[in-house]
Amino acid sequence: MKNETPRPIRLKDYKPPSFLVDTVALDVALDPAHTRVKSRLKMRPNPAAAETGKLQLDGENLELEEVRINGTVVPRSSYEVIPSALILPGMPQERFSLDIVTHVNPDANKALQGLYRSRGIFCTQCEAQGFRRITYFLDRPDVLAKYTTRIEADPELAPVLLSNGNPLERGTAERGKRHYAVWKDPHPKPCYLFALVGGNLSPVASTFRTRSGREVDLRIYVEPGKEDRCAWAMDALKRSMRWDEERFGLEYDLDVFNIVAVSDFNMGAMENKGLNIFNDRLILASPATATDAIYEAIESVVAHEYFHNWTGNRITCRDWFQLCLKEGLTVFRDQEFSADERSRTVQRIADVRQLRTHQFPEDAGPLAHPVRPESYIEINNFYTATVYEKGAELCRMIETIVGREGFRAGMDLYFERHDGEAATVEQFVKCFEDANGCDLKQFRTWYSQAGTPELACALSWDSETKSAALTVEQVLPPTPGEEAKHPLHLPLKVGLISGNGQDIELNLKGAGPLADGVLNVTKPRQTFTFLDVPSRPVPSLLRGLSAPARLKVDLSDGDLEFLLANDSDLFNRWQAANDYAMRTLLRIVEARRSGKRSVRGTGFANALAASVANDGLEAAYRAELLRLPTELDIARELARDVDPEGIFRARRQLLKLVGETLGDVLEDIYQADGDDDRFSPDATSAGRRALRNAALTLLTARGRPADKERLLRHYQSATNMTDASHALFLLAAAGGTDAGDALGDFYARWKDDHLVIDTWFVAQAIAPSATTLQRVRALTKHPLFALTAPNKVRALIGSFASMNPRQFNRPDGGGYNFAVEQVLAIDKFNPQVAARLLGSFRSWRGLEPGRRKEAKRALSRLVKAEGLSRDAIEIATKILE
Ligand code: BES
Ligand code: ZN
């Protein structure tokens, strides 16, 4: 079988469904290899459809037993079964009921879409198109129905039986050999929100009283023995519920809210109505097993999935092109939640880092697509940083343009108009226009145009008129299939800082005082004039990254030092540190390339020392200042002729210099904030640990004997996983006997914990040493590794390919060949995970010629392989094009 590029699905071809489904009654008899699914659909022709004679139901990997219409068996000769569908011609033109009996094999399902088993637990994943692997259905988000689900199973194998909505009934059958539970969900939903779970699980229970006084039963179901690791997730859930009431006026709408943690899961978590299913790494946490980063991720993912109850579930998407309608908006909401719960500035820095690391390169490479794509081959490939992170930035920009209150008014109108519907981006944006009486016509271009705009800014000051002129030019680089671009409407938040370090009050010529500092940039080139500027100011531009753009502005090292010391906007102060670090690193890379060793980076190191010593700033923020740009950041900035080895060495050089220059400050930080004996995962405590660990990293980079001892002690005396894993990564990166000892110790301690042991895989996969590839290869044969477990694949292979640029990009091409081999092996049973792994090749064209040739060779081998999935074909061909 040769790989043909499958036909794309296009937004412009959208047609309403030919039939509607009012109710779905499922009766599922769970069995590991032979699960029987009976489905009774109450249906009717869609008055809005052009053609309603033929009914085509989606279905994949199903064994069909029987079809009945209004109770009468349909003879086999009267319908057609193809690999992707069940086709019934000549349907009734009034209401009818359709009964379908199918069989599926959960144990054989390693794609982890549809019904499968994870460590013995039956569970489902239906988004985006998994429901069609459970039964024949109109598997599209604009078909909304009310579901009743009866689940039946062997009570020993599956004592707990869960589905969406509220519990209705339970009982036993076959003299206790079977038992069953019935669940009823009163809210109409698309089938991608369906879920079912059966297995031996232990609940951790709590309750929440909604603003209007309803008691909601909250339950988190986990593997027996893990109950003591659920407290943080439960706490995060309650805080999310409260926050959504307070910030958006949104209350929960069922009697129960269940979360189930499973080990084998393609993604992080899923918002199924009333029954969220989570990757267990995003639920389970204790001080000894989880890092602060994991605690933070649990908080934000629990919030994210909970927030979908309104943005995604109550109002869903008309079609998958509108994915950002639920994902971008819900990411924006979870970011805001975290900002309110933690530090707003530090949260914004983290979100911007995420955007720049994942979305900017996507937008600049072969996989670039608009936030609302126009076509796709495999929808699973479009759960991207662009849809999620840039999608969230578009919501944030709307908020910046209409203001916090205007945004709330628009959201209120959105729920008023579209609750219970499958909506479009167009309808969403319209709500903000109508609620605020503003025009977002030009703003809509953000949804349909790919690429990161560049904002070239220049400020001049006129000593005679005492005015400053800011010229802003939009540069819109072309992206695949989109040569000419339209100018965008960007909110540009600015400040002008006078020589004494104070913000100048902005008085915009022709508009007056500019309290929030937001300029509306709409033209390709535009000049804004500020009056009453007594002396030459230093501009602080694109504050808080008020638009997802790249800023180009000519600032001297001195200007950056000034901003780093004085900017009242703490985000931009961090940005100045980051820009200064980046330009220093680029100079070092360039100097080393041309054989010079003269560039050291002393200016940057001194400026950083002064700002980090300021203990009036919160610890988490100071930790951010100390984090130098990553190798990936530097590669992205260089964009062309990238030599990962040179980048690695340049960065190591600067790290060492910063460690040496800041030595005393860093030692003070390290000593002052000793390990607390009582661990608390709150943001302030986590910030202290982050600062101390950042200091440790830089001190270690000096490489003195005392530094090595400090690091060893840090590992040995750690009383929580944050400190232990931080030290483990540093030790593993340094190599040698200390690394071997620490890894051995970690293994002995955690080998029976399937979550914690992933840290052991990661530590080895990201070590920059030349022996890493060989080690990673050997680890794929380790008894605790499994290619069928996505968490293991991400820990070992994923982190090697995406977090170890030096070894993944080995000049001999060994890293590429290894990754391609693994992608090919995984693609045979789990295309979604395979295609994601392939994404680590997306920037291959920017590599220096030698590595570029090797990467291309590996990718070409991949696309020639037989039987490649649609998922992998789509990514591979785009990357190679
Ligand atoms: N709806 C998604 C889960 C999903 C993604 C299902 C792709 C099917 C295909 C869920 O709401 C989600 O976005 N999860 C994220 C985490 C979130 C906090 C960004 C994930 O799983 O990574
Ligand atoms: Zn989501």
XYZ file of N, CA, C and O and ligand atoms in Angstrom, residues 271 304-305 308 327 388, ligand 2:
25
model
N -12.393 17.167 29.030
C -13.489 17.834 29.734
C -14.853 17.167 29.608
O -15.874 17.854 29.753
N -8.688 24.344 33.797
C -8.984 24.380 32.368
C -10.142 23.443 32.030
O -11.116 23.863 31.395
N -10.045 22.203 32.454
C -11.108 21.247 32.106
C -12.424 21.638 32.775
O -13.492 21.519 32.181
N -14.115 24.425 30.853
C -14.778 23.979 29.617
C -16.274 23.720 29.833
O -17.032 23.701 28.870
N -10.967 26.091 22.887
C -9.637 25.900 23.473
C -8.914 27.217 23.754
O -8.384 27.415 24.835
N -4.359 26.878 20.545
C -4.442 27.043 21.996
C -3.853 28.379 22.456
O -4.554 29.229 22.983
Zn -9.124 22.318 26.451
